[in-house]
Amino acid sequence: MGTGKEMKGEEVMQAIVIADSFQKGSFNTSFAPLTNDEPACMLPLAGKPLLEYTLQCLAMSGVQDAIIYLTTNSSKVKSWLKGSPWDPSFPAAPFPVHTIVNEDCRSFGDALRDLHDKGIIRHNFILVTGDLVSNLNLGPLLAKHKATAAKDKKAIMTSVYSKGYQGNPLRSKGSEMVLAVDRSSQEVLYYQKAETKSTLLPIDLFQHDEVDVHFDLLDSGIYICSPIVLALFADNFDIQDMDRMINEIIESELIDSTIYIHTSTSEFSCRAMNPYLYNLVYEKVLNRWVYPVVPESRILHNGAKVCLLQNSVYKSAGSRVAKGTAIHPNTFIGHGVSINDDCSVMKSNLESGVTIGAGSSIAGSIVMKNTKIGKNCNLTNCIVGENVVLPDNCQVKDKVVIGHNAVLKTGSCVPSGTRISSAKVSDGFSDDEEEEAGEEAEGEFGPCAFNYVEENPDFDSDEEIEAQAGCAVLNTWGQVYTTDNEGSDSSESDGEVGDDDGDSWAEDDHKGDLDPGSDMEEGDNNMDYLQDDEDEGEHHDVVNFKREVLESLQRADGEGKIVTDNLVLEINSSKHAWNTTLCEVNQCVLESVLTLNLDLDLSPGKLLAAVKVNLDKFRQLLIKYSQSKSGQDYYLSSVPELIKRFPQFLDVIAKVLHHMYEVDILGEDAILKWANKLQDGNIAKKVKSFVDWLEEAESSDEDESSQDED
């Protein structure tokens, strides 16, 4: 036991968790209609709700007391807490968890004002949101904040950020910011969410000796606060979010307080605040970026253990996977999941009780508890709620959100960006709704499947709503960096998976062998040059995407059976994960095919023969990606860079292009257009005879056509 003096100075490490997700001063509707009946913090991720990840982060940080602040649908959070290790009655509960409910709260600022009025926060505290997934130890940061406050009596908050280079997948559009801080003290001097392409820095910044300007930081939504922060929200009733409060503290002459930052460089911290980040955080968790918080680190409430297999596949002991089913990397299979014959599951989260009919394909999707998926269904990059019924032959496209308890009709095709609820959304005219109830007993997509359109008071007419529809899809899902060419091509969504099987599930759970063990050995030569790409300045995301494409091709080649539709789905899923443009996709796919398992020390003749074998194997895949608006142009634009990396290709490039022309991967017009703009003299010299032959063939065709007309 410590001395009386030590006990007197001891403070309980306290944390406040804002359970509801707020965005720009109001409720975050990114997950609607899923979050109409429950907070976003209860959305599942690899077998447990997001809130549990938040609480585990606090437990690892040494938190001794936590308050969960609830607004809407608080009963579901309370019910979950009672059956979880965080229940105060649980013998080994890491710390007591209390709940506060205020259904009148409508913003982040309202919540903090209410906490101030209750007067229950008397010491420094940790402020986080319920959708935080992190392995950052916040205990030392709280101690650091106290030390800072001891030196600077005006210090009231330390904001926690993590490094995120420009183009990092975790930087969804709208989250970019510009911060200027004093280099020595890390005091925030300037803060702005970068909603414009340029930022004007105040001249006052240059009065400091050294200033760091950051544009590569990610806001983790973690704040180490003094109780004064709550008082400032109480005094400024019009401020509804933390961004505006930080600006007010820095810019207002009436507030004599300072803010500091801490930048994490190794640990992982991210809020799953929209569907895009939700899917991405799921993938990071499965790839163990949040270690020691991992899916198999605990026993599920029903007693089923989660086992880690190869390639980041997590499988519950209580699940069943039929023979002939392909389970691809980054997949979680929960307790009681049943997957029938000849299915394909890749980069997807299947929660407990999900059943999947024969011949169905799930890619890049999150499917929640007790959902039933029929035969020959296809789901791509979507979120499906609990107790949903998808009958046979349903097609669910990209960026679709299906609410809980929805029932679709057989053969439904749900377009990209659609949101479906199990009940019709009220338009506020109850009399009309009662009259229409008998007429429209069934929704647009099934008996309990209505098109969900959120009311927007800024739009008065149907035409205005329709004009903004595409923008709304991006804003609610989570907009990422894309180019005009990428957005205009339709081939990206052409990812239907056939009934052919790819990987076979190993019967021995201890082996977990989803892919031939020889794949890694065969791919060693290919993997070596990926590090060279980074040295030459190629974007990290492109390097990672190329690595995944190469791994996909190696698996398909190692199985001895190449299913093009499966490969397209897998590559498109990687594309979404790494924010690559369609141009980069085509270039990486072509380079990976040409260099797959290739011995570059071969003589030109043998090298050409090996390349032709690869082209013939993956001909359908290359044709698939060549059918977009500029697909062939993208292939050809990668030739100079290919030869720069692999000079051995220079002597055979003409014959490689000739073979691609003969097997219909490249067309005559695209090749001639590329050759006319070619600036590399060495390549132009090598392909001259082939180009001349094409021009002669084109000329003779024109002559024959004119003779026929005469």
mmCIF file with all atom_site columns, N, CA and C in Angstrom, residues 319-352:
data_model
loop_
_atom_site.group_PDB
_atom_site.id
_atom_site.type_symbol
_atom_site.label_atom_id
_atom_site.label_alt_id
_atom_site.label_comp_id
_atom_site.label_asym_id
_atom_site.label_entity_id
_atom_site.label_seq_id
_atom_site.pdbx_PDB_ins_code
_atom_site.Cartn_x
_atom_site.Cartn_y
_atom_site.Cartn_z
_atom_site.occupancy
_atom_site.B_iso_or_equiv
_atom_site.pdbx_formal_charge
_atom_site.auth_seq_id
_atom_site.auth_comp_id
_atom_site.auth_asym_id
_atom_site.auth_atom_id
_atom_site.pdbx_PDB_model_num
ATOM 1   N N  . SER A 1 319 ? -18.528 -24.022 -37.643 1.00 0.00 ? 319 SER A N  1
ATOM 2   C CA . SER A 1 319 ? -18.981 -23.725 -39.008 1.00 0.00 ? 319 SER A CA 1
ATOM 3   C C  . SER A 1 319 ? -18.775 -24.925 -39.925 1.00 0.00 ? 319 SER A C  1
ATOM 4   N N  . ARG A 1 320 ? -19.447 -24.887 -41.074 1.00 0.00 ? 320 ARG A N  1
ATOM 5   C CA . ARG A 1 320 ? -19.353 -25.997 -42.034 1.00 0.00 ? 320 ARG A CA 1
ATOM 6   C C  . ARG A 1 320 ? -19.107 -25.446 -43.432 1.00 0.00 ? 320 ARG A C  1
ATOM 7   N N  . VAL A 1 321 ? -18.061 -25.956 -44.058 1.00 0.00 ? 321 VAL A N  1
ATOM 8   C CA . VAL A 1 321 ? -17.718 -25.549 -45.422 1.00 0.00 ? 321 VAL A CA 1
ATOM 9   C C  . VAL A 1 321 ? -17.660 -26.794 -46.293 1.00 0.00 ? 321 VAL A C  1
ATOM 10  N N  . ALA A 1 322 ? -18.494 -26.850 -47.332 1.00 0.00 ? 322 ALA A N  1
ATOM 11  C CA . ALA A 1 322 ? -18.582 -28.039 -48.179 1.00 0.00 ? 322 ALA A CA 1
ATOM 12  C C  . ALA A 1 322 ? -17.384 -28.130 -49.111 1.00 0.00 ? 322 ALA A C  1
ATOM 13  N N  . LYS A 1 323 ? -17.143 -29.336 -49.593 1.00 0.00 ? 323 LYS A N  1
ATOM 14  C CA . LYS A 1 323 ? -16.061 -29.552 -50.549 1.00 0.00 ? 323 LYS A CA 1
ATOM 15  C C  . LYS A 1 323 ? -16.348 -28.807 -51.850 1.00 0.00 ? 323 LYS A C  1
ATOM 16  N N  . GLY A 1 324 ? -15.268 -28.412 -52.501 1.00 0.00 ? 324 GLY A N  1
ATOM 17  C CA . GLY A 1 324 ? -15.412 -27.695 -53.763 1.00 0.00 ? 324 GLY A CA 1
ATOM 18  C C  . GLY A 1 324 ? -15.617 -26.206 -53.598 1.00 0.00 ? 324 GLY A C  1
ATOM 19  N N  . THR A 1 325 ? -15.675 -25.736 -52.356 1.00 0.00 ? 325 THR A N  1
ATOM 20  C CA . THR A 1 325 ? -15.854 -24.309 -52.093 1.00 0.00 ? 325 THR A CA 1
ATOM 21  C C  . THR A 1 325 ? -14.500 -23.634 -51.964 1.00 0.00 ? 325 THR A C  1
ATOM 22  N N  . ALA A 1 326 ? -14.367 -22.473 -52.565 1.00 0.00 ? 326 ALA A N  1
ATOM 23  C CA . ALA A 1 326 ? -13.113 -21.721 -52.534 1.00 0.00 ? 326 ALA A CA 1
ATOM 24  C C  . ALA A 1 326 ? -13.190 -20.663 -51.443 1.00 0.00 ? 326 ALA A C  1
ATOM 25  N N  . ILE A 1 327 ? -12.313 -20.759 -50.458 1.00 0.00 ? 327 ILE A N  1
ATOM 26  C CA . ILE A 1 327 ? -12.215 -19.754 -49.394 1.00 0.00 ? 327 ILE A CA 1
ATOM 27  C C  . ILE A 1 327 ? -10.921 -18.987 -49.613 1.00 0.00 ? 327 ILE A C  1
ATOM 28  N N  . HIS A 1 328 ? -11.045 -17.745 -49.972 1.00 0.00 ? 328 HIS A N  1
ATOM 29  C CA . HIS A 1 328 ? -9.890  -16.924 -50.319 1.00 0.00 ? 328 HIS A CA 1
ATOM 30  C C  . HIS A 1 328 ? -9.394  -16.147 -49.099 1.00 0.00 ? 328 HIS A C  1
ATOM 31  N N  . PRO A 1 329 ? -8.224  -15.491 -49.202 1.00 0.00 ? 329 PRO A N  1
ATOM 32  C CA . PRO A 1 329 ? -7.658  -14.769 -48.050 1.00 0.00 ? 329 PRO A CA 1
ATOM 33  C C  . PRO A 1 329 ? -8.584  -13.690 -47.501 1.00 0.00 ? 329 PRO A C  1
ATOM 34  N N  . ASN A 1 330 ? -8.288  -13.289 -46.252 1.00 0.00 ? 330 ASN A N  1
ATOM 35  C CA . ASN A 1 330 ? -8.996  -12.206 -45.556 1.00 0.00 ? 330 ASN A CA 1
ATOM 36  C C  . ASN A 1 330 ? -10.496 -12.502 -45.440 1.00 0.00 ? 330 ASN A C  1
ATOM 37  N N  . THR A 1 331 ? -10.789 -13.685 -44.913 1.00 0.00 ? 331 THR A N  1
ATOM 38  C CA . THR A 1 331 ? -12.182 -14.113 -44.747 1.00 0.00 ? 331 THR A CA 1
ATOM 39  C C  . THR A 1 331 ? -12.409 -14.568 -43.308 1.00 0.00 ? 331 THR A C  1
ATOM 40  N N  . PHE A 1 332 ? -13.528 -14.139 -42.731 1.00 0.00 ? 332 PHE A N  1
ATOM 41  C CA . PHE A 1 332 ? -13.919 -14.575 -41.392 1.00 0.00 ? 332 PHE A CA 1
ATOM 42  C C  . PHE A 1 332 ? -15.200 -15.390 -41.508 1.00 0.00 ? 332 PHE A C  1
ATOM 43  N N  . ILE A 1 333 ? -15.197 -16.596 -40.920 1.00 0.00 ? 333 ILE A N  1
ATOM 44  C CA . ILE A 1 333 ? -16.354 -17.492 -40.957 1.00 0.00 ? 333 ILE A CA 1
ATOM 45  C C  . ILE A 1 333 ? -16.787 -17.737 -39.521 1.00 0.00 ? 333 ILE A C  1
ATOM 46  N N  . GLY A 1 334 ? -17.935 -17.201 -39.140 1.00 0.00 ? 334 GLY A N  1
ATOM 47  C CA . GLY A 1 334 ? -18.399 -17.253 -37.764 1.00 0.00 ? 334 GLY A CA 1
ATOM 48  C C  . GLY A 1 334 ? -19.034 -18.574 -37.375 1.00 0.00 ? 334 GLY A C  1
ATOM 49  N N  . HIS A 1 335 ? -19.451 -18.642 -36.124 1.00 0.00 ? 335 HIS A N  1
ATOM 50  C CA . HIS A 1 335 ? -20.050 -19.862 -35.569 1.00 0.00 ? 335 HIS A CA 1
ATOM 51  C C  . HIS A 1 335 ? -21.378 -20.167 -36.263 1.00 0.00 ? 335 HIS A C  1
ATOM 52  N N  . GLY A 1 336 ? -21.562 -21.436 -36.623 1.00 0.00 ? 336 GLY A N  1
ATOM 53  C CA . GLY A 1 336 ? -22.813 -21.874 -37.212 1.00 0.00 ? 336 GLY A CA 1
ATOM 54  C C  . GLY A 1 336 ? -22.990 -21.505 -38.673 1.00 0.00 ? 336 GLY A C  1
ATOM 55  N N  . VAL A 1 337 ? -21.964 -20.959 -39.307 1.00 0.00 ? 337 VAL A N  1
ATOM 56  C CA . VAL A 1 337 ? -22.048 -20.628 -40.733 1.00 0.00 ? 337 VAL A CA 1
ATOM 57  C C  . VAL A 1 337 ? -22.038 -21.925 -41.540 1.00 0.00 ? 337 VAL A C  1
ATOM 58  N N  . SER A 1 338 ? -22.885 -21.978 -42.550 1.00 0.00 ? 338 SER A N  1
ATOM 59  C CA . SER A 1 338 ? -22.958 -23.152 -43.419 1.00 0.00 ? 338 SER A CA 1
ATOM 60  C C  . SER A 1 338 ? -22.799 -22.710 -44.868 1.00 0.00 ? 338 SER A C  1
ATOM 61  N N  . ILE A 1 339 ? -21.736 -23.187 -45.515 1.00 0.00 ? 339 ILE A N  1
ATOM 62  C CA . ILE A 1 339 ? -21.456 -22.837 -46.910 1.00 0.00 ? 339 ILE A CA 1
ATOM 63  C C  . ILE A 1 339 ? -21.534 -24.113 -47.739 1.00 0.00 ? 339 ILE A C  1
ATOM 64  N N  . ASN A 1 340 ? -22.414 -24.128 -48.719 1.00 0.00 ? 340 ASN A N  1
ATOM 65  C CA . ASN A 1 340 ? -22.646 -25.334 -49.510 1.00 0.00 ? 340 ASN A CA 1
ATOM 66  C C  . ASN A 1 340 ? -21.673 -25.449 -50.682 1.00 0.00 ? 340 ASN A C  1
ATOM 67  N N  . ASP A 1 341 ? -21.914 -26.424 -51.541 1.00 0.00 ? 341 ASP A N  1
ATOM 68  C CA . ASP A 1 341 ? -20.961 -26.797 -52.591 1.00 0.00 ? 341 ASP A CA 1
ATOM 69  C C  . ASP A 1 341 ? -20.707 -25.674 -53.595 1.00 0.00 ? 341 ASP A C  1
ATOM 70  N N  . ASP A 1 342 ? -19.464 -25.661 -54.091 1.00 0.00 ? 342 ASP A N  1
ATOM 71  C CA . ASP A 1 342 ? -19.065 -24.830 -55.236 1.00 0.00 ? 342 ASP A CA 1
ATOM 72  C C  . ASP A 1 342 ? -19.309 -23.341 -55.012 1.00 0.00 ? 342 ASP A C  1
ATOM 73  N N  . CYS A 1 343 ? -19.109 -22.896 -53.796 1.00 0.00 ? 343 CYS A N  1
ATOM 74  C CA . CYS A 1 343 ? -19.217 -21.460 -53.515 1.00 0.00 ? 343 CYS A CA 1
ATOM 75  C C  . CYS A 1 343 ? -17.830 -20.821 -53.559 1.00 0.00 ? 343 CYS A C  1
ATOM 76  N N  . SER A 1 344 ? -17.811 -19.501 -53.606 1.00 0.00 ? 344 SER A N  1
ATOM 77  C CA . SER A 1 344 ? -16.564 -18.740 -53.553 1.00 0.00 ? 344 SER A CA 1
ATOM 78  C C  . SER A 1 344 ? -16.750 -17.604 -52.553 1.00 0.00 ? 344 SER A C  1
ATOM 79  N N  . VAL A 1 345 ? -15.846 -17.538 -51.567 1.00 0.00 ? 345 VAL A N  1
ATOM 80  C CA . VAL A 1 345 ? -15.901 -16.481 -50.552 1.00 0.00 ? 345 VAL A CA 1
ATOM 81  C C  . VAL A 1 345 ? -14.531 -15.831 -50.477 1.00 0.00 ? 345 VAL A C  1
ATOM 82  N N  . MET A 1 346 ? -14.484 -14.524 -50.703 1.00 0.00 ? 346 MET A N  1
ATOM 83  C CA . MET A 1 346 ? -13.201 -13.825 -50.665 1.00 0.00 ? 346 MET A CA 1
ATOM 84  C C  . MET A 1 346 ? -13.353 -12.470 -49.974 1.00 0.00 ? 346 MET A C  1
ATOM 85  N N  . LYS A 1 347 ? -12.407 -12.194 -49.074 1.00 0.00 ? 347 LYS A N  1
ATOM 86  C CA . LYS A 1 347 ? -12.360 -10.914 -48.372 1.00 0.00 ? 347 LYS A CA 1
ATOM 87  C C  . LYS A 1 347 ? -13.720 -10.533 -47.793 1.00 0.00 ? 347 LYS A C  1
ATOM 88  N N  . SER A 1 348 ? -14.355 -11.482 -47.156 1.00 0.00 ? 348 SER A N  1
ATOM 89  C CA . SER A 1 348 ? -15.714 -11.253 -46.652 1.00 0.00 ? 348 SER A CA 1
ATOM 90  C C  . SER A 1 348 ? -15.837 -11.673 -45.195 1.00 0.00 ? 348 SER A C  1
ATOM 91  N N  . ASN A 1 349 ? -16.799 -11.060 -44.511 1.00 0.00 ? 349 ASN A N  1
ATOM 92  C CA . ASN A 1 349 ? -17.071 -11.310 -43.108 1.00 0.00 ? 349 ASN A CA 1
ATOM 93  C C  . ASN A 1 349 ? -18.433 -11.981 -42.990 1.00 0.00 ? 349 ASN A C  1
ATOM 94  N N  . LEU A 1 350 ? -18.457 -13.264 -42.631 1.00 0.00 ? 350 LEU A N  1
ATOM 95  C CA . LEU A 1 350 ? -19.696 -14.015 -42.477 1.00 0.00 ? 350 LEU A CA 1
ATOM 96  C C  . LEU A 1 350 ? -19.942 -14.224 -40.990 1.00 0.00 ? 350 LEU A C  1
ATOM 97  N N  . GLU A 1 351 ? -20.931 -13.517 -40.449 1.00 0.00 ? 351 GLU A N  1
ATOM 98  C CA . GLU A 1 351 ? -21.211 -13.610 -39.027 1.00 0.00 ? 351 GLU A CA 1
ATOM 99  C C  . GLU A 1 351 ? -21.988 -14.891 -38.715 1.00 0.00 ? 351 GLU A C  1
ATOM 100 N N  . SER A 1 352 ? -22.213 -15.150 -37.458 1.00 0.00 ? 352 SER A N  1
ATOM 101 C CA . SER A 1 352 ? -22.773 -16.422 -37.009 1.00 0.00 ? 352 SER A CA 1
ATOM 102 C C  . SER A 1 352 ? -24.145 -16.691 -37.630 1.00 0.00 ? 352 SER A C  1
#
